[in-house]
Coordinates of C-alpha atoms in Angstrom, one line a residue:
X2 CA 0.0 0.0 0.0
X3 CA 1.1 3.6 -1.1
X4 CA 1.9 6.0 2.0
X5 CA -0.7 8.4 -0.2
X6 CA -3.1 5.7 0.1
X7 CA -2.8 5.0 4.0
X8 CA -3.2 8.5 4.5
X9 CA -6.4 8.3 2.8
X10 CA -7.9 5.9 5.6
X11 CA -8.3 5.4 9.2
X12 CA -10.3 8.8 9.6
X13 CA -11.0 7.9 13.3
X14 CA -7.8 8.4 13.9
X15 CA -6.8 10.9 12.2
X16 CA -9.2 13.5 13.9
X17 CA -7.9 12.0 17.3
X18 CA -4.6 13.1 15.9
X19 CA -6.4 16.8 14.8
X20 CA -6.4 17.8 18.3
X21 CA -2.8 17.9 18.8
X22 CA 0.4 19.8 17.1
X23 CA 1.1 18.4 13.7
X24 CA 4.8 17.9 13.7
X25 CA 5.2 14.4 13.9
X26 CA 8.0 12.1 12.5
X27 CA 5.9 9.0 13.5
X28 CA 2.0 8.8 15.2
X29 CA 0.7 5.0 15.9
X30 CA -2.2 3.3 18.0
X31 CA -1.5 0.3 19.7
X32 CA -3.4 -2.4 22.4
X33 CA -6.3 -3.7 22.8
X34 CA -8.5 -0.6 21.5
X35 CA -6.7 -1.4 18.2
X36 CA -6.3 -5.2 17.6
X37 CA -8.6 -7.4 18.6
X38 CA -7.5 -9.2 21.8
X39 CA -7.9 -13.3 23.1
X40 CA -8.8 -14.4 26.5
X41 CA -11.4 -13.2 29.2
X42 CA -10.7 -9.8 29.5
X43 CA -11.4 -9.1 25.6
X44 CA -14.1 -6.7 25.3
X45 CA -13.9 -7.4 21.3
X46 CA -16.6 -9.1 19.7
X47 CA -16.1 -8.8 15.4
X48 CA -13.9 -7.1 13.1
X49 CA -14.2 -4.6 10.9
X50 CA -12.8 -5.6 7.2
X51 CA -12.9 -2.2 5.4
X52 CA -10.3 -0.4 8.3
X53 CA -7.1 -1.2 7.6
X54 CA -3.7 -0.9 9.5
X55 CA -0.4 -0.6 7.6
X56 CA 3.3 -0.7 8.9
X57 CA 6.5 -2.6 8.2
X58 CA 9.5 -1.4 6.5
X59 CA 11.5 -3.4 3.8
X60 CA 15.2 -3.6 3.1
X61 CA 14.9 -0.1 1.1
X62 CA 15.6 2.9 3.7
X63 CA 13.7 5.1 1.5
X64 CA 10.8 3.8 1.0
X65 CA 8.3 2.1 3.4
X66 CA 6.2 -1.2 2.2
X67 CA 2.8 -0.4 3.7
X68 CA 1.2 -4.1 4.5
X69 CA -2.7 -4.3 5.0
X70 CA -4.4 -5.5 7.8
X71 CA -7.5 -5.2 9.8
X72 CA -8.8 -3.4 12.7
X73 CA -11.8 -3.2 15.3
X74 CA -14.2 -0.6 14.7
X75 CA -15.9 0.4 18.1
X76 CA -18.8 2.0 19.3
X77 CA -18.7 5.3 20.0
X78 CA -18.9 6.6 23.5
X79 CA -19.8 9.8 25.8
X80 CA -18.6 12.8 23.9
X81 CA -17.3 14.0 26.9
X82 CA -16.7 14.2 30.8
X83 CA -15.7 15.9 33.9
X84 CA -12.3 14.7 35.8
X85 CA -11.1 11.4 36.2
X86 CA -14.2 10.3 37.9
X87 CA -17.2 7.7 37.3
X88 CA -17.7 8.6 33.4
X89 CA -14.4 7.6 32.6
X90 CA -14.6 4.6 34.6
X91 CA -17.7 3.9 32.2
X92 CA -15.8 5.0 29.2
X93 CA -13.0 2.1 30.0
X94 CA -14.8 -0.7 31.3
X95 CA -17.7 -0.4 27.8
X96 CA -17.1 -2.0 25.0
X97 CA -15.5 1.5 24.2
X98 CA -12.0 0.4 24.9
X99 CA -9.1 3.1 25.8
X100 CA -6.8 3.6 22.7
X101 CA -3.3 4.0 23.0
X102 CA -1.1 6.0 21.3
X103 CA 2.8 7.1 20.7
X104 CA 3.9 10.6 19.2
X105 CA 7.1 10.8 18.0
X106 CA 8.4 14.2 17.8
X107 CA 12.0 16.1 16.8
X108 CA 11.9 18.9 19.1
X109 CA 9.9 18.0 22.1
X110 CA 10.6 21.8 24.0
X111 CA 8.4 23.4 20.5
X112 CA 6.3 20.3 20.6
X113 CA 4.8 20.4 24.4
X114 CA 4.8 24.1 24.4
X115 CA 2.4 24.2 21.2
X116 CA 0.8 21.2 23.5
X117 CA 0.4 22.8 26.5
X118 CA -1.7 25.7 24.8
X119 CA -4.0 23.8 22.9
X120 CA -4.7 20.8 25.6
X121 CA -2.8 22.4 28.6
X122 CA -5.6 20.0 31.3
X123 CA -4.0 17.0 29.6
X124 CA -0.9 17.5 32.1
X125 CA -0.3 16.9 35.8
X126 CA 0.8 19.4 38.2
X127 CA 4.2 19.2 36.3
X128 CA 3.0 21.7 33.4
X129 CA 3.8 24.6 35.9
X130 CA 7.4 23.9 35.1
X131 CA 6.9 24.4 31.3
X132 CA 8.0 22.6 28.4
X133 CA 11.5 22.6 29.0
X134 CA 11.3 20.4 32.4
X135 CA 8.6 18.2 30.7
X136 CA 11.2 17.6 27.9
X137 CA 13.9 17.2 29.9
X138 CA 12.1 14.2 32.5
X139 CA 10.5 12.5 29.1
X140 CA 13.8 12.5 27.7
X141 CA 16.1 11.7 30.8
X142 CA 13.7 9.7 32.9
X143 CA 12.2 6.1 32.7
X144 CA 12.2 4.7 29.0
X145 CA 12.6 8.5 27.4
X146 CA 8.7 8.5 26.8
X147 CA 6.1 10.8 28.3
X148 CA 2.4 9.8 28.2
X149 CA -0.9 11.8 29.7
X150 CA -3.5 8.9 30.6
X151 CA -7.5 9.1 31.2
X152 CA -7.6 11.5 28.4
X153 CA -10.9 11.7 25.9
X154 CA -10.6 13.0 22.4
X155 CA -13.4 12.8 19.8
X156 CA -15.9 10.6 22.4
X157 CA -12.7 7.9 23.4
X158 CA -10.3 7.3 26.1
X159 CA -6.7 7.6 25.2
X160 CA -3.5 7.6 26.5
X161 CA -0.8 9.4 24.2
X162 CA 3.1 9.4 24.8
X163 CA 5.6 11.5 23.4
X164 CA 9.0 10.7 22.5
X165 CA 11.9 12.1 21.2
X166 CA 12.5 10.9 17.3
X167 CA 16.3 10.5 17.9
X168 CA 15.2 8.5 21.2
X169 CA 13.5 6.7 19.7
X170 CA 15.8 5.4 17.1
X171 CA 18.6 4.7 19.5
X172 CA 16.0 2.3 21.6
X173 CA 14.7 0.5 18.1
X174 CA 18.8 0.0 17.1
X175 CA 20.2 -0.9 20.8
X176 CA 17.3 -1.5 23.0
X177 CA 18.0 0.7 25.2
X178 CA 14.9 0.0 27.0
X179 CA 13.0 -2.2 24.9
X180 CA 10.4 0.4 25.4
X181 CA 8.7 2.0 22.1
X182 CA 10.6 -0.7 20.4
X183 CA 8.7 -2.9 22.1
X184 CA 6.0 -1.9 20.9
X185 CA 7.0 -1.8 17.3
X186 CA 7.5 -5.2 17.5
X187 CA 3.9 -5.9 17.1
X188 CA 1.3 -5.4 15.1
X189 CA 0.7 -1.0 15.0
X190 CA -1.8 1.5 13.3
X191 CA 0.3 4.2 12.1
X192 CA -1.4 7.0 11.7
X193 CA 1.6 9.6 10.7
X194 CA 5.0 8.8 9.6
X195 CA 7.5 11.6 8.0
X196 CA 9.5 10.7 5.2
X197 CA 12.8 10.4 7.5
X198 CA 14.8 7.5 6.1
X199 CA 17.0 7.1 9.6
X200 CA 13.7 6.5 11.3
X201 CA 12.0 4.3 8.7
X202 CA 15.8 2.1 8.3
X203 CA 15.6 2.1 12.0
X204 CA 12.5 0.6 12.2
X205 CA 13.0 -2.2 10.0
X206 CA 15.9 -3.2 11.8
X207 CA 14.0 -3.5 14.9
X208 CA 11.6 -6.0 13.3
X209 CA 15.0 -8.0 12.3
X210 CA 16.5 -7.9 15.7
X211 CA 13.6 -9.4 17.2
X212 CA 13.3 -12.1 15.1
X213 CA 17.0 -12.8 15.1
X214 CA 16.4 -12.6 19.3
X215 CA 13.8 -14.8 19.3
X216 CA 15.4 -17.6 16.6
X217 CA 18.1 -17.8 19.4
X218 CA 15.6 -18.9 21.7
X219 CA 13.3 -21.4 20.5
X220 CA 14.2 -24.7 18.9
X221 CA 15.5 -26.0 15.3
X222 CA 12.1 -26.4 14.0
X223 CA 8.9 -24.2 15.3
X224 CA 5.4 -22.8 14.1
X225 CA 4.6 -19.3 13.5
X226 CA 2.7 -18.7 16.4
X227 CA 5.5 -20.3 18.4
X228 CA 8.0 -17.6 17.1
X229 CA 5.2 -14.9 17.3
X230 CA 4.4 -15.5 20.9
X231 CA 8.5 -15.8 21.3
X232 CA 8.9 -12.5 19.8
X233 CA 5.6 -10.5 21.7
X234 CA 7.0 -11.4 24.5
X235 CA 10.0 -9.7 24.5
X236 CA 9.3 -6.7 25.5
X237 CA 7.5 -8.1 28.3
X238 CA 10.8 -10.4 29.6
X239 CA 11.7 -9.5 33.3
X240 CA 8.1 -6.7 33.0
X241 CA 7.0 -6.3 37.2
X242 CA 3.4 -5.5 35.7
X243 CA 3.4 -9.3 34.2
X244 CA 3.4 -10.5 37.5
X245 CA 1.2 -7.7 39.5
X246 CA -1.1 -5.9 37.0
X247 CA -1.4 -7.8 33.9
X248 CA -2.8 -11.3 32.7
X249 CA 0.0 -14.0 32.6
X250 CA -2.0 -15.0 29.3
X251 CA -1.4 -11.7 28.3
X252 CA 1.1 -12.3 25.4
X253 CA -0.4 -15.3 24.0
X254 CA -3.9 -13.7 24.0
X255 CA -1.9 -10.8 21.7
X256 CA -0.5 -13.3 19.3
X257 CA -3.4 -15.9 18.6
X258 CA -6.6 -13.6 17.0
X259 CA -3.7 -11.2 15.1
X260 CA -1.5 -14.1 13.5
X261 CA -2.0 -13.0 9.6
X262 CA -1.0 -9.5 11.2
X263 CA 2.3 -10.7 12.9
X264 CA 2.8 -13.1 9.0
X265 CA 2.6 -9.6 7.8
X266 CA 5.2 -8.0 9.4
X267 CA 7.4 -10.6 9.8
X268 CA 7.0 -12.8 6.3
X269 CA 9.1 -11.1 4.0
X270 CA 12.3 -11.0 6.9
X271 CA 11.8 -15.4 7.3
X272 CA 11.8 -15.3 3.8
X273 CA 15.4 -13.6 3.1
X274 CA 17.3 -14.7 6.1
X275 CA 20.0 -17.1 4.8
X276 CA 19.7 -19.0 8.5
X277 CA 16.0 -19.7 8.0
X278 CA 14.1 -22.6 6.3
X279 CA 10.4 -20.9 6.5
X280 CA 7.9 -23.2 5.2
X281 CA 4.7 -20.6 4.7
X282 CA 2.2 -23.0 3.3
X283 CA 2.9 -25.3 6.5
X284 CA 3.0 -22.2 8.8
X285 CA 7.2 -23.8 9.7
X286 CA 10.2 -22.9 10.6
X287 CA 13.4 -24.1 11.0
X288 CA 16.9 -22.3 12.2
X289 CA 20.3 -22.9 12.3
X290 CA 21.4 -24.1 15.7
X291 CA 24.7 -25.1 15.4
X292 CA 27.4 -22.9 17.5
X293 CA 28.6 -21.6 14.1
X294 CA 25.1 -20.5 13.3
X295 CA 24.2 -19.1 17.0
X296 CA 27.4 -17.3 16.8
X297 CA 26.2 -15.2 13.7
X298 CA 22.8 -14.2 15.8
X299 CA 24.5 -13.3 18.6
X300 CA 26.6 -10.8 16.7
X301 CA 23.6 -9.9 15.3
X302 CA 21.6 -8.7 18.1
X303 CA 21.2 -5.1 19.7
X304 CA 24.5 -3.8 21.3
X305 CA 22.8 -3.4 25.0
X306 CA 21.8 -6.8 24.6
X307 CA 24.6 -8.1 24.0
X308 CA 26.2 -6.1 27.0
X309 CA 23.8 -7.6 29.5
X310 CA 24.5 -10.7 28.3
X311 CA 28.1 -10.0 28.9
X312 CA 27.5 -9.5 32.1
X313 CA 25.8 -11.9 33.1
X314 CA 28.7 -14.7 31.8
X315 CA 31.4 -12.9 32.3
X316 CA 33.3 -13.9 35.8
X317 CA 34.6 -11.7 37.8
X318 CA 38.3 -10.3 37.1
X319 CA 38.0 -11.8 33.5
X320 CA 37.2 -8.7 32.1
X321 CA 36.6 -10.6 28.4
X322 CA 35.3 -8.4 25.2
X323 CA 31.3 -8.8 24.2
X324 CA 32.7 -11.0 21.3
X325 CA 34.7 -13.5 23.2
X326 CA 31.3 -14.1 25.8
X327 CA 29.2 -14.3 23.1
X328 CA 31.5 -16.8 21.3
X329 CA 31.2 -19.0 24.4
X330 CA 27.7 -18.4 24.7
X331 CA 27.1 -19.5 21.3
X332 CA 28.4 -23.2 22.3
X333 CA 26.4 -23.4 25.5
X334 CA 23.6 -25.8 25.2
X335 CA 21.6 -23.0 27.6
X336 CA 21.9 -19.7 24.8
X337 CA 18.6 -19.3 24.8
X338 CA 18.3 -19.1 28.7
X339 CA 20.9 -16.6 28.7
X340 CA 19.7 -14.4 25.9
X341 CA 16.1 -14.1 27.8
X342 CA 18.2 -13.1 31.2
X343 CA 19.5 -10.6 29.3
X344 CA 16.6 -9.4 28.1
X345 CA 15.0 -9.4 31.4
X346 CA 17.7 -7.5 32.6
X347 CA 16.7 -4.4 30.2
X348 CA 13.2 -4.7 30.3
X349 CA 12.9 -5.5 34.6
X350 CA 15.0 -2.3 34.5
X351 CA 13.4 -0.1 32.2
X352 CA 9.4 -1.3 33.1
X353 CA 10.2 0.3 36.7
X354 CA 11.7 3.3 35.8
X355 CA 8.9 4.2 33.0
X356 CA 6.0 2.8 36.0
X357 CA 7.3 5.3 39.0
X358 CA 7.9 8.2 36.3
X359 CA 4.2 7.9 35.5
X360 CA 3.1 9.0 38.5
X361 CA 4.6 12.2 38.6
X362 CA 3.3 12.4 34.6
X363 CA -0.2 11.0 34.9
X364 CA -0.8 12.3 39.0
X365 CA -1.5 10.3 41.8
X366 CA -5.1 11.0 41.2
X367 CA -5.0 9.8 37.2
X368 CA -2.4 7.2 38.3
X369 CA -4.3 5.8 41.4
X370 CA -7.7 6.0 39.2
X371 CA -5.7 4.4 36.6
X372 CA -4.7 1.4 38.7
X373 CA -7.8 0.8 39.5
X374 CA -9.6 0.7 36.3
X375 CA -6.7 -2.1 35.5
X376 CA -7.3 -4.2 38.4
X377 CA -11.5 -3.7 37.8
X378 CA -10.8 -5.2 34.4
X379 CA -8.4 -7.9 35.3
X380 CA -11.4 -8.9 38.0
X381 CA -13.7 -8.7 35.5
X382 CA -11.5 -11.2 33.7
X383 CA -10.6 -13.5 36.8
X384 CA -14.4 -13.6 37.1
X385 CA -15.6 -14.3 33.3
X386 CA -12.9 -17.4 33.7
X387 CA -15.0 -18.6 36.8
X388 CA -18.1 -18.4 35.2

């Protein structure tokens, strides 16, 4: 699909997007309000054929290879309310679920200042200090991302964050904090993207990594949805909320309704990789597992990856280079162990930075309402499994 041509669709979205300052390198929607959802806490009954979703880069830096997919239409909801208070509580437990968003921005000083004139009750108590401060604690604090929760826009609850575009690109080429990229990882809706070829090259190389990560830990042969799930789930690795505030099903539920989305994404990178046998009719894989061949994906991976797994095997006083670890690593029958520690170790990191950031961001009062709307639908989940 022509950029021309996703600009031409999605008009939901795109007068969500009307209501804030236009310069954007990259908008996208994301979660449950987006793609439709598995498991008990899925408030998402059909799909809606004639929306479509595009995003996925291919080997060309200066182009980007739109790929078609499909999206739930919703229900509108209450065109507006008061506070955090019982409307939105009604607005995120209907059928009207909360969409999320990311806005990636080059100057985010001239971006929240434009912000805070045109939706200045979106921020806490911090948007006394002025755009300066806010850029400075999206930018140095948590996972470089700001987002303003419990927000409606157009009759729907959204939560936006805002990141820096050359943020942004460091975390989709070294996972940084597996963060945004994390996100990218998945199925998207992008509603904006610029024409800057560092960004869109960045972007594809993000979707390679995580399928080179997640080759290193599964088996020599596998199913799609085995190296979907694998690669989901990496942004969750070592995630505190996967243990206290969201559904241990949570990644699964993700991969199994949105499989032809992931095949879209993903197909075109199984196909090229000279370490794959990818089998599309049979919906198989297989991968090179010798040492040799674990080697080469090692070497492949994200640099701060590779650091953490460095530290993890390297013994004290050894001092060894990332190259000579990974070498070893690549002959231990437990790589894939090791590769998900590492991960952990970003993510675990990263997860609680980005969670106590947010409630000086959101307020205590959106962040204690917030946390509670999650655990209301989690019991509303517990109690649909019951039933």
């Amino acid at each position: 699909m022509a950029l021309q041509a996703l600009r031409s669709s999605g008009v939901a979205f795109r007068k969500i997007l009307s209501h804030f300052p236009d310069e954007l390198s990259l908008a996208f929607a994301y979660g449950s309000g987006v793609f439709r959802q598995a498991g008990p806490n899925s408030d998402q009954k059909s799909s809606d054929p004639c929306q479509r979703l595009a995003y996925v880069s291919d080997d060309n830096p200066r182009r980007i290879n739109h790929r078609d997919t499909v999206f739930r239409n919703f229900p509108a909801g209450p065109t507006s309310f008061a506070g955090v208070g019982t409307e939105t509580f009604l607005l995120f437990t209907s059928q009207n679920a909360m969409l999320d968003f990311v806005f990636t921005v080059d100057d985010p000083v001239a971006w929240h200042s434009k912000n805070l004139k045109k939706n200045r009750s979106h921020y806490s108590f911090l948007k006394v200090l002025g755009p300066r401060i806010i850029s400075s604690i999206q930018n140095n604090c948590g996972a470089g991302v700001y987002y303003n929760p419990l927000i409606t826009c157009d009759g729907r609850l959204i939560k936006y964050g805002v990141i820096s575009t050359s943020v942004l690109v460091e975390d989709l080429l070294n996972w940084n904090n597996l963060y945004v990229a994390g996100r990218l990882q998945k199925p998207v809706k992008i509603v904006a993207m610029s024409e800057n070829v560092i960004l869109r090259s960045a972007l594809d190389k993000n979707l390679r990594s995580a399928a080179t990560a997640a080759f290193l830990m599964l088996p020599e042969s596998f199913s799609e949805e085995d190296l979907f799930v694998e690669i989901a789930g990496l942004s969750y690795s070592g995630d505190f909320r996967m243990v206290i505030g969201e559904e241990k099903s949570k990644v699964l539920n993700i991969v199994k309704p949105n499989i032809a989305h992931f095949r879209e994404l993903y197909s075109s990178i199984l196909q090229e990789s000279p370490q794959v046998v990818y089998k599309s009719q049979q919906g198989r894989l297989e991968i090179d597992k010798s040492p040799e061949g674990q080697f080469t994906q090692l070497m492949a991976l994200p640099k701060t990856l590779q650091q953490q797994i460095n530290r993890i095997m390297d013994p004290p006083g050894k001092n060894r280079d990332v190259e000579e670890t990974l070498l070893q690593v690549a002959h231990d029958p437990d790589c894939g162990d090791v590769v998900r520690l590492g991960l952990s170790a970003i993510v675990r990191a990263s997860s609680v930075r980005q969670s106590a950031k947010g409630i000086f961001t959101a307020g205590v009062k959106k962040s204690l309402v917030y946390g509670s709307l999650k655990l209301h639908k989690m019991w509303k989940g517990w109690l649909r499994k019951a039933s």
